[in-house]
Tab-separated table of C-alpha atoms and ligand atoms in Angstrom:
chain	number	residue	atom	x	y	z
A	1313	MET	CA	1.954	20.439	2.578
A	1314	SER	CA	4.331	17.477	2.357
A	1315	GLU	CA	5.721	15.432	-0.511
A	1316	LEU	CA	6.614	11.789	-0.798
A	1317	VAL	CA	9.235	11.696	-3.538
A	1318	ILE	CA	10.416	8.429	-5.099
A	1319	GLU	CA	13.283	8.840	-7.559
A	1320	GLY	CA	14.987	6.196	-9.693
A	1321	LEU	CA	14.207	3.493	-7.146
A	1322	ARG	CA	15.774	0.148	-8.051
A	1323	ALA	CA	15.723	-2.906	-5.819
A	1324	ALA	CA	16.477	-6.613	-6.002
A	1325	VAL	CA	15.416	-9.680	-4.097
A	1326	ASP	CA	17.429	-12.906	-4.249
A	1327	GLY	CA	19.810	-11.232	-6.698
A	1328	GLN	CA	17.032	-10.456	-9.171
A	1329	GLU	CA	16.183	-6.855	-9.967
A	1330	ILE	CA	12.451	-6.362	-9.400
A	1331	LEU	CA	12.145	-2.577	-9.180
A	1332	THR	CA	13.768	-1.193	-12.306
A	1333	GLY	CA	13.535	2.563	-11.738
A	1334	VAL	CA	10.433	3.941	-10.033
A	1335	ASP	CA	9.763	7.689	-10.193
A	1336	LEU	CA	6.718	9.067	-8.426
A	1337	THR	CA	5.757	12.103	-6.353
A	1338	VAL	CA	2.707	12.153	-4.084
A	1339	ARG	CA	1.688	15.413	-2.404
A	1340	SER	CA	-0.480	15.824	0.676
A	1341	GLY	CA	-4.143	15.196	-0.084
A	1342	GLU	CA	-3.447	13.454	-3.410
A	1343	VAL	CA	-4.490	9.912	-4.289
A	1344	HIS	CA	-2.223	8.055	-6.735
A	1345	ALA	CA	-3.389	4.712	-8.036
A	1346	VAL	CA	-0.726	2.163	-8.968
A	1347	MET	CA	-2.310	-0.519	-11.125
A	1348	GLY	CA	-0.519	-3.447	-12.656
A	1349	PRO	CA	-0.526	-7.173	-13.284
A	1350	ASN	CA	0.440	-9.876	-10.808
A	1351	GLY	CA	4.145	-10.238	-10.290
A	1352	SER	CA	5.007	-6.795	-11.646
A	1353	GLY	CA	6.650	-5.730	-8.374
A	1354	LYS	CA	3.883	-3.700	-6.715
A	1355	SER	CA	4.224	-5.349	-3.301
A	1356	THR	CA	8.001	-5.203	-3.630
A	1357	LEU	CA	7.621	-1.442	-4.066
A	1358	SER	CA	5.462	-1.207	-0.938
A	1359	HIS	CA	7.958	-3.296	1.082
A	1360	VAL	CA	10.987	-1.357	-0.097
A	1361	LEU	CA	9.250	1.926	0.749
A	1362	ALA	CA	8.364	0.683	4.244
A	1363	GLY	CA	11.827	-0.802	4.899
A	1364	ARG	CA	11.040	-4.475	5.097
A	1365	PRO	CA	14.318	-6.422	5.451
A	1366	GLY	CA	15.415	-8.814	2.699
A	1367	TYR	CA	15.487	-6.362	-0.211
A	1368	GLU	CA	18.630	-4.940	-1.726
A	1369	VAL	CA	18.244	-1.327	-2.762
A	1370	LEU	CA	20.341	-0.840	-5.906
A	1371	GLY	CA	19.769	2.863	-6.347
A	1372	GLY	CA	17.497	5.849	-6.026
A	1373	SER	CA	15.928	7.831	-3.269
A	1374	VAL	CA	12.694	7.927	-1.251
A	1375	ARG	CA	12.034	11.113	0.704
A	1376	ILE	CA	9.313	12.669	2.764
A	1377	ASP	CA	10.172	16.341	2.419
A	1378	ASP	CA	13.831	16.531	3.500
A	1379	VAL	CA	14.018	13.130	5.205
A	1380	GLU	CA	15.688	10.340	3.212
A	1381	LEU	CA	13.837	7.181	4.179
A	1382	LEU	CA	16.036	4.533	2.542
A	1383	SER	CA	18.720	4.792	5.225
A	1384	LEU	CA	16.199	4.485	8.077
A	1385	PRO	CA	14.794	1.377	9.781
A	1386	ALA	CA	11.053	0.737	9.311
A	1387	TRP	CA	9.998	2.321	12.608
A	1388	GLN	CA	11.758	5.587	11.834
A	1389	ARG	CA	10.098	5.687	8.410
A	1390	ALA	CA	6.784	5.356	10.256
A	1391	GLU	CA	7.813	8.174	12.571
A	1392	ALA	CA	8.624	10.275	9.511
A	1393	GLY	CA	4.972	9.840	8.476
A	1394	LEU	CA	4.827	6.728	6.280
A	1395	PHE	CA	2.220	4.017	6.800
A	1396	LEU	CA	1.890	0.691	4.959
A	1397	ALA	CA	-1.310	-1.312	4.806
A	1398	MET	CA	0.105	-4.701	3.851
A	1399	GLN	CA	-1.333	-6.965	1.151
A	1400	TYR	CA	-0.925	-9.872	3.559
A	1401	PRO	CA	-1.009	-8.413	7.079
A	1402	THR	CA	1.289	-10.175	9.518
A	1403	GLU	CA	-0.215	-12.260	12.311
A	1404	VAL	CA	1.245	-11.392	15.713
A	1405	PRO	CA	0.095	-13.850	18.389
A	1406	GLY	CA	0.117	-12.383	21.886
A	1407	VAL	CA	-0.148	-8.735	20.808
A	1408	ALA	CA	-3.622	-7.223	20.719
A	1409	LEU	CA	-4.472	-4.449	18.262
A	1410	ARG	CA	-5.127	-2.189	21.267
A	1411	ASP	CA	-1.582	-2.823	22.616
A	1412	LEU	CA	-0.048	-2.195	19.224
A	1413	LEU	CA	-1.839	1.121	18.829
A	1414	ARG	CA	-1.107	2.252	22.370
A	1415	ALA	CA	2.569	1.595	21.756
A	1416	SER	CA	2.706	3.298	18.377
A	1417	ALA	CA	0.231	6.222	18.434
A	1418	ARG	CA	1.696	9.714	18.424
A	1419	THR	CA	-0.483	10.644	21.385
A	1420	SER	CA	0.825	7.670	23.354
A	1421	ASP	CA	1.006	9.683	26.569
A	1422	ASP	CA	-2.787	10.068	26.598
A	1423	ALA	CA	-4.374	6.612	26.927
A	1424	ASP	CA	-7.964	7.962	26.981
A	1425	GLU	CA	-7.455	9.849	23.765
A	1426	ILE	CA	-6.105	6.752	21.993
A	1427	GLU	CA	-8.934	4.607	23.355
A	1428	GLU	CA	-11.458	7.135	22.062
A	1429	ALA	CA	-9.769	7.257	18.667
A	1430	MET	CA	-9.712	3.445	18.410
A	1431	LEU	CA	-13.433	3.158	19.177
A	1432	ALA	CA	-14.322	6.009	16.833
A	1433	GLU	CA	-12.251	4.513	14.013
A	1434	ALA	CA	-13.750	1.050	14.538
A	1435	ALA	CA	-17.255	2.526	14.315
A	1436	ARG	CA	-16.416	4.499	11.158
A	1437	ILE	CA	-15.555	1.314	9.262
A	1438	GLY	CA	-18.158	-0.953	10.854
A	1439	PHE	CA	-15.582	-2.944	12.799
A	1440	GLY	CA	-16.553	-4.495	16.155
A	1441	ALA	CA	-14.700	-3.154	19.217
A	1442	LYS	CA	-13.992	-6.799	20.130
A	1443	PHE	CA	-11.296	-6.823	17.459
A	1444	LEU	CA	-9.243	-4.473	19.641
A	1445	GLU	CA	-8.735	-7.353	22.103
A	1446	ARG	CA	-7.874	-10.004	19.554
A	1447	PRO	CA	-4.257	-10.928	18.870
A	1448	LEU	CA	-3.212	-8.949	15.815
A	1449	ASN	CA	-4.590	-10.533	12.634
A	1450	VAL	CA	-4.618	-14.042	14.154
A	1451	ASP	CA	-7.490	-16.074	12.659
A	1452	LEU	CA	-9.029	-12.986	11.091
A	1453	SER	CA	-10.710	-13.260	7.687
A	1454	GLY	CA	-9.071	-11.480	4.740
A	1455	GLY	CA	-11.584	-8.640	4.967
A	1456	GLU	CA	-11.175	-8.277	8.736
A	1457	LYS	CA	-7.432	-7.957	8.283
A	1458	LYS	CA	-7.967	-5.138	5.792
A	1459	ARG	CA	-10.286	-3.330	8.208
A	1460	ASN	CA	-7.688	-3.854	10.909
A	1461	GLU	CA	-5.094	-2.109	8.697
A	1462	THR	CA	-7.532	0.724	7.968
A	1463	LEU	CA	-8.257	1.214	11.667
A	1464	GLN	CA	-4.528	1.500	12.359
A	1465	MET	CA	-4.214	4.119	9.632
A	1466	GLY	CA	-7.123	6.073	11.106
A	1467	VAL	CA	-5.656	6.106	14.618
A	1468	LEU	CA	-2.026	6.710	13.632
A	1469	ARG	CA	-2.861	9.488	11.129
A	1470	PRO	CA	0.229	9.199	8.930
A	1471	ALA	CA	1.196	11.830	6.352
A	1472	PHE	CA	1.348	9.189	3.580
A	1473	ALA	CA	-0.274	5.779	3.304
A	1474	VAL	CA	0.744	3.018	0.912
A	1475	LEU	CA	-2.258	0.719	0.550
A	1476	ASP	CA	-1.304	-2.642	-0.991
A	1477	GLU	CA	-4.482	-4.237	-2.356
A	1478	LEU	CA	-6.587	-2.866	0.466
A	1479	ASP	CA	-9.638	-3.959	-1.529
A	1480	SER	CA	-8.767	-7.676	-1.596
A	1481	GLY	CA	-10.989	-9.796	0.612
A	1482	LEU	CA	-13.485	-7.012	1.335
A	1483	ASP	CA	-17.145	-7.460	0.461
A	1484	VAL	CA	-18.879	-4.554	-1.288
A	1485	ASP	CA	-20.214	-2.963	1.922
A	1486	ALA	CA	-16.891	-3.155	3.751
A	1487	LEU	CA	-15.113	-1.899	0.629
A	1488	ARG	CA	-17.358	1.165	0.576
A	1489	LEU	CA	-16.711	1.920	4.284
A	1490	VAL	CA	-12.965	1.391	4.052
A	1491	SER	CA	-12.437	3.353	0.838
A	1492	SER	CA	-14.648	6.205	2.140
A	1493	ARG	CA	-12.557	6.302	5.315
A	1494	VAL	CA	-9.378	6.709	3.281
A	1495	GLU	CA	-10.976	9.383	1.080
A	1496	GLU	CA	-12.062	11.278	4.218
A	1497	ALA	CA	-8.509	11.148	5.581
A	1498	THR	CA	-7.275	12.803	2.367
A	1499	GLU	CA	-9.809	15.594	2.888
A	1500	GLU	CA	-9.677	15.954	6.698
A	1501	ASP	CA	-5.985	15.338	7.377
A	1502	GLY	CA	-4.396	15.912	3.984
A	1503	LEU	CA	-3.323	12.272	3.803
A	1504	GLY	CA	-1.396	11.434	0.636
A	1505	VAL	CA	-2.198	7.974	-0.743
A	1506	LEU	CA	-0.427	5.451	-2.958
A	1507	ALA	CA	-3.158	2.920	-3.644
A	1508	ILE	CA	-1.936	-0.318	-5.220
A	1509	THR	CA	-4.624	-2.473	-6.793
A	1510	HIS	CA	-5.681	-4.497	-9.833
A	1511	TYR	CA	-9.227	-3.249	-9.805
A	1512	SER	CA	-10.972	0.072	-10.310
A	1513	ARG	CA	-13.659	-0.909	-7.757
A	1514	LEU	CA	-11.469	0.641	-5.029
A	1515	PHE	CA	-11.903	3.972	-6.772
A	1516	GLN	CA	-15.622	4.487	-6.414
A	1517	GLU	CA	-15.379	6.227	-3.033
A	1518	LEU	CA	-11.647	6.884	-3.052
A	1519	ARG	CA	-11.096	9.283	-5.945
A	1520	PRO	CA	-7.675	8.980	-7.604
A	1521	ASP	CA	-6.088	12.184	-8.889
A	1522	VAL	CA	-3.492	10.268	-10.895
A	1523	VAL	CA	-3.390	6.686	-12.210
A	1524	HIS	CA	-0.099	4.921	-12.957
A	1525	VAL	CA	0.295	1.700	-14.907
A	1526	PHE	CA	2.961	-0.390	-13.201
A	1527	ALA	CA	4.609	-3.255	-15.096
A	1528	GLY	CA	8.087	-4.723	-15.295
A	1529	GLY	CA	9.061	-3.063	-12.025
A	1530	ARG	CA	8.327	0.524	-12.976
A	1531	ILE	CA	5.731	3.004	-14.053
A	1532	GLN	CA	4.979	2.592	-17.736
A	1533	GLU	CA	2.260	5.170	-18.191
A	1534	THR	CA	0.523	7.879	-16.159
A	1535	GLY	CA	-2.923	9.328	-16.712
A	1536	GLY	CA	-6.076	10.629	-15.096
A	1537	PRO	CA	-8.859	8.699	-13.334
A	1538	GLU	CA	-10.260	7.518	-16.680
A	1539	LEU	CA	-7.180	5.292	-17.098
A	1540	ALA	CA	-8.376	3.117	-14.175
A	1541	THR	CA	-11.652	2.402	-15.944
A	1542	GLU	CA	-9.888	1.789	-19.244
A	1543	LEU	CA	-7.538	-0.754	-17.611
A	1544	GLU	CA	-10.508	-2.624	-16.200
A	1545	THR	CA	-11.649	-3.387	-19.755
A	1546	THR	CA	-8.354	-3.569	-21.672
A	1547	GLY	CA	-6.215	-5.357	-19.051
A	1548	TYR	CA	-2.452	-4.988	-18.935
A	1549	GLU	CA	-1.289	-6.949	-22.041
A	1550	ARG	CA	-0.074	-3.828	-23.749
A	1551	TRP	CA	2.508	-3.289	-21.008
A	1552	VAL	CA	3.176	-6.861	-19.961
A	1553	GLU	CA	4.369	-8.094	-23.351
A	1554	PRO	CA	7.279	-5.713	-23.902
A	1555	ALA	CA	8.432	-6.224	-20.297
A	1556	ALA	CA	8.196	-10.022	-20.561
A	1557	ALA	CA	9.894	-10.057	-23.957
A	1558	LYS	CA	12.759	-7.996	-22.565
A	1559	ALA	CA	13.106	-10.309	-19.580
A	1560	SER	CA	13.184	-13.472	-21.685
A	1561	ALA	CA	15.715	-11.953	-24.100
A	1562	ALA	CA	17.986	-11.115	-21.187
A	1563	THR	CA	18.044	-14.559	-19.542
A	1564	LEU	CA	17.848	-18.101	-20.834
A	1565	PRO	CA	15.266	-20.069	-18.869
A	1566	ASP	CA	16.529	-23.005	-16.814
A	1567	ASP	CA	13.322	-24.805	-17.585
A	1568	PRO	CA	12.335	-24.611	-21.271
A	1569	PHE	CA	8.742	-25.544	-20.352
A	1570	ALA	CA	8.409	-22.776	-17.764
A	1571	ASP	CA	5.738	-20.138	-18.209
A	1572	PRO	CA	7.729	-17.178	-19.628
A	1573	LEU	CA	5.414	-14.761	-17.832
A	1574	ALA	CA	5.818	-16.355	-14.406
B	2503	ADP	P1	2.955	-7.942	-7.277
B	2503	ADP	O1	2.689	-7.399	-5.911
B	2503	ADP	O2	2.955	-6.898	-8.348
B	2503	ADP	O3	2.052	-9.078	-7.622
B	2503	ADP	P2	5.490	-8.770	-6.118
B	2503	ADP	O4	6.194	-7.504	-5.778
B	2503	ADP	O5	4.867	-9.517	-4.998
B	2503	ADP	O6	4.453	-8.511	-7.298
B	2503	ADP	O7	6.543	-9.749	-6.811
B	2503	ADP	C1	7.345	-9.329	-7.923
B	2503	ADP	C2	8.289	-10.426	-8.318
B	2503	ADP	O8	9.279	-10.594	-7.301
B	2503	ADP	C3	7.631	-11.791	-8.496
B	2503	ADP	O9	8.196	-12.408	-9.607
B	2503	ADP	C4	7.975	-12.504	-7.210
B	2503	ADP	O10	8.012	-13.893	-7.407
B	2503	ADP	C5	9.330	-11.946	-6.889
B	2503	ADP	N1	9.613	-11.946	-5.446
B	2503	ADP	C6	8.982	-11.208	-4.509
B	2503	ADP	N2	9.461	-11.469	-3.280
B	2503	ADP	C7	10.416	-12.403	-3.432
B	2503	ADP	C8	11.288	-13.098	-2.537
B	2503	ADP	N3	11.276	-12.856	-1.235
B	2503	ADP	N4	12.142	-13.988	-3.076
B	2503	ADP	C9	12.186	-14.210	-4.415
B	2503	ADP	N5	11.387	-13.593	-5.295
B	2503	ADP	C10	10.514	-12.711	-4.834
B	2504	MG	MG1	1.263	-7.731	-4.473
């Protein structure tokens, strides 16, 4: 049993504070949904957790068990058990998915075992083996990129996966395969999941234990799975308005015609 513990996490980009104090604990096997409007800082959270350069951490802590991740480079966070499925997966010309996985899999001394795992994972999510040869994410459709991310998760078997809008770009059939694969990992391997999304459709196969409403750079409310369905009908206005009002009170806009919510 492991724990991913996020405490008082604050971070800025370009001198502007985006994460304003995130507190969240995910245990092995649990699925936490993080749902919130556009621009609320969800992807910033995923990037700061994974160690993407360009963000200034202003305070707080992110740990997997006793390992503090914030002082580590991205690859050591991955070694500690953290995986990020990116909202916009990076294209890497010249590096095939197969090469990437051979270089990064834990069982990297056994090439046959990795090959077997790659083929098995591709089949589980209805992904053609030809994608193993293709340069990473180059000229892939949105949905193919998301399956690519899911395949990597399946082969690398992290302790915790942050899934940033894994559902975007997937058609209904692919969505079912991908979200079932993640659900199975929670049951088979005890994977802990932080699933960031706008939509409850991700949560038909993947069953959230806890749902968090994320707005204004932090968690505003936490509830059970029913909260995901409620948000689908009510939207996020209830949480967006106070956050936006606070932001506009704090700073005078340079452009008086600017959208105050942008
Ligand atoms: P979400 O994923 O919830 O839609 P993001 O985390 O992508 O939101 O963005 C949160 C806010 O941070 C937005 O206002 C966005 O414009 C801003 N932001 C994100 N990255 C940068 C960056 N590199 N430079 C400046 N602003 C950024
Ligand atoms: Mg985002």
